[in-house]
Short mmCIF file of C-alpha atoms in Angstrom, two decimals:
data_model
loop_
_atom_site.label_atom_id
_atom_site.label_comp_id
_atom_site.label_asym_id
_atom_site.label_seq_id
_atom_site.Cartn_x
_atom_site.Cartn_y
_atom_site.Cartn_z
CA UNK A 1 14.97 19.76 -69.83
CA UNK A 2 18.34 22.23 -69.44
CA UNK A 3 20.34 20.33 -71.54
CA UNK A 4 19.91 18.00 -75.06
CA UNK A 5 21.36 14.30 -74.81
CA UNK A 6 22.65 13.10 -77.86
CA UNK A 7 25.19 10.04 -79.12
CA UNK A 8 28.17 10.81 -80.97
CA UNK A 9 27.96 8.14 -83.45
CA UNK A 10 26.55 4.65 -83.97
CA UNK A 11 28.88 2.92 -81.90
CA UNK A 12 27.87 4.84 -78.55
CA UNK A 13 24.00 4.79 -79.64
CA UNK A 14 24.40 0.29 -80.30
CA UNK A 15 26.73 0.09 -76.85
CA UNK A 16 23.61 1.34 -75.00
CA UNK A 17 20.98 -0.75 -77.11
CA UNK A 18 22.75 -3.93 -76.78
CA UNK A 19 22.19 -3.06 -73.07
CA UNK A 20 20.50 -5.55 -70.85
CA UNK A 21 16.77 -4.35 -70.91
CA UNK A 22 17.49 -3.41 -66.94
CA UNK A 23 20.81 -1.90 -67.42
CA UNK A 24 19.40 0.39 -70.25
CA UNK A 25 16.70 1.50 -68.00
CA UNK A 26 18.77 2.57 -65.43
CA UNK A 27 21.19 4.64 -67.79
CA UNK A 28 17.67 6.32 -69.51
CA UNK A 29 17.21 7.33 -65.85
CA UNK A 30 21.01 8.47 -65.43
CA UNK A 31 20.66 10.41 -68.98
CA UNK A 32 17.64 12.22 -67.91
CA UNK A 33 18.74 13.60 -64.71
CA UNK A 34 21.68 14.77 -66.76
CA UNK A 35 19.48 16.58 -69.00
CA UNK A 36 17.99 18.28 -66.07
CA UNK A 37 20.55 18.79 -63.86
CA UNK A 38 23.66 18.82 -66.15
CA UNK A 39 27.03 19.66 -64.47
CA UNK A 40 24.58 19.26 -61.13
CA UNK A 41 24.22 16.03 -61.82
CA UNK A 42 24.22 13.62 -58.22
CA UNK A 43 27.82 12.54 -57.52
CA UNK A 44 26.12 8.60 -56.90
CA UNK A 45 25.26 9.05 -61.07
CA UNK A 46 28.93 10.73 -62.67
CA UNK A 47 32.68 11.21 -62.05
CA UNK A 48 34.81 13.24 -63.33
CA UNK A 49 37.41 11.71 -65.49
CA UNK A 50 39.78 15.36 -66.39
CA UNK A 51 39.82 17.48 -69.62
CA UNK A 52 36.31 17.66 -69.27
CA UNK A 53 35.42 14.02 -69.93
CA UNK A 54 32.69 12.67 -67.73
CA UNK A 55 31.48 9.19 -67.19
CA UNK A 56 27.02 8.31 -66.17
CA UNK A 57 27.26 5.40 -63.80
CA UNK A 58 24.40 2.98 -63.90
CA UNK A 59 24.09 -0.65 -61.78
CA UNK A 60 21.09 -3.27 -61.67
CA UNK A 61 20.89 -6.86 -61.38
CA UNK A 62 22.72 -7.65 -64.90
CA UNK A 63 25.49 -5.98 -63.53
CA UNK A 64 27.34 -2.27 -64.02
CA UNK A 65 26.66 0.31 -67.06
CA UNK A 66 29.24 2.99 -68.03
CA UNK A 67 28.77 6.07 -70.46
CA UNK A 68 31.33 8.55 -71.07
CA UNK A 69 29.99 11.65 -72.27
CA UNK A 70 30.98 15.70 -72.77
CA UNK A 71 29.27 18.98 -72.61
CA UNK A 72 29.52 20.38 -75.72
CA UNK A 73 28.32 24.50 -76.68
CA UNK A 74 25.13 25.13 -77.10
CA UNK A 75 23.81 22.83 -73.37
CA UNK A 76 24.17 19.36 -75.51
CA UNK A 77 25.28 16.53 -73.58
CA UNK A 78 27.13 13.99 -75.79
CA UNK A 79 27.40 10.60 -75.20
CA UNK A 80 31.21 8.83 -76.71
CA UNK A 81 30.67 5.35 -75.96
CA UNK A 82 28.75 2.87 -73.75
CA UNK A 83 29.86 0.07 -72.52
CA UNK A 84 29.50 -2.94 -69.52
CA UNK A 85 31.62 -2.74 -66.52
CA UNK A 86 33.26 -6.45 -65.96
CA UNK A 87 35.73 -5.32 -63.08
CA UNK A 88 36.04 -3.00 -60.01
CA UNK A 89 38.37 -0.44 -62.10
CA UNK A 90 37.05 1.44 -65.20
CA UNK A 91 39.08 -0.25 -68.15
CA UNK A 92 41.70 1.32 -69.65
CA UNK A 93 40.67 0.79 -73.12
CA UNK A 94 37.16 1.81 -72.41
CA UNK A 95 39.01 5.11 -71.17
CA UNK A 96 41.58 5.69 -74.37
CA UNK A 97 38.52 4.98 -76.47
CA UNK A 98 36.55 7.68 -74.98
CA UNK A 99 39.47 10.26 -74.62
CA UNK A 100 40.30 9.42 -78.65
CA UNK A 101 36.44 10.16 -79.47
CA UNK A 102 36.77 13.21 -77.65
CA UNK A 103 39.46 14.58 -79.18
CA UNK A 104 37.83 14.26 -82.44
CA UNK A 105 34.61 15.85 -81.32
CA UNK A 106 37.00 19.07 -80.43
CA UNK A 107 38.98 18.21 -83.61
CA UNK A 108 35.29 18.56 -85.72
CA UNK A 109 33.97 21.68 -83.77
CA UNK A 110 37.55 23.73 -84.36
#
């Protein structure tokens, strides 16, 4: 593996246990061919969400699985939060949530 996967807290590392059994599967698969590939990651699996905040897509049959995640130094991959995806547009709390935890990643590593 290129690159370490990690959580950034609790919070992120229960949002992808409480998973569906299916769901969590499919973002395992998602995380690993982000610690391969990295910024190569497939398009189908990440989008780029600006000021270098990322979010891993995963879908089965329980429904839709977000993560937001950064690149931090060092080629470590950290996951912010993880959470279910209810409606067609990512929600906007999900997305303050994850831009607030990334500003205090930066705000820890200065």
């Amino acid at each position: 593996m290129k690159f370490g996967v990690e959580f950034s807290g609790k919070e992120a590392m229960e949002g992808y246990l409480n998973l569906p059994s299916d769901l969590r599967k499919k973002l395992a698969y998602a995380m690993d061919l982000l610690a391969e590939f990295g910024f190569d990651i497939p398009a189908k699996y990440s989008k780029a969400f600006g000021d270098g905040l990322f979010e891993l897509r995963a879908e089965a049959k329980s429904g839709i699985a977000r993560a937001f995640y950064t690149f931090e130094s060092g080629r470590i991959v950290v996951i912010l939060n993880v959470f279910v995806k209810k409606s067609q547009k990512t929600p906007k709390l999900e997305l303050e949530r994850a831009r607030k935890l990334l500003k205090e990643l930066r705000n820890e590593a200065s």
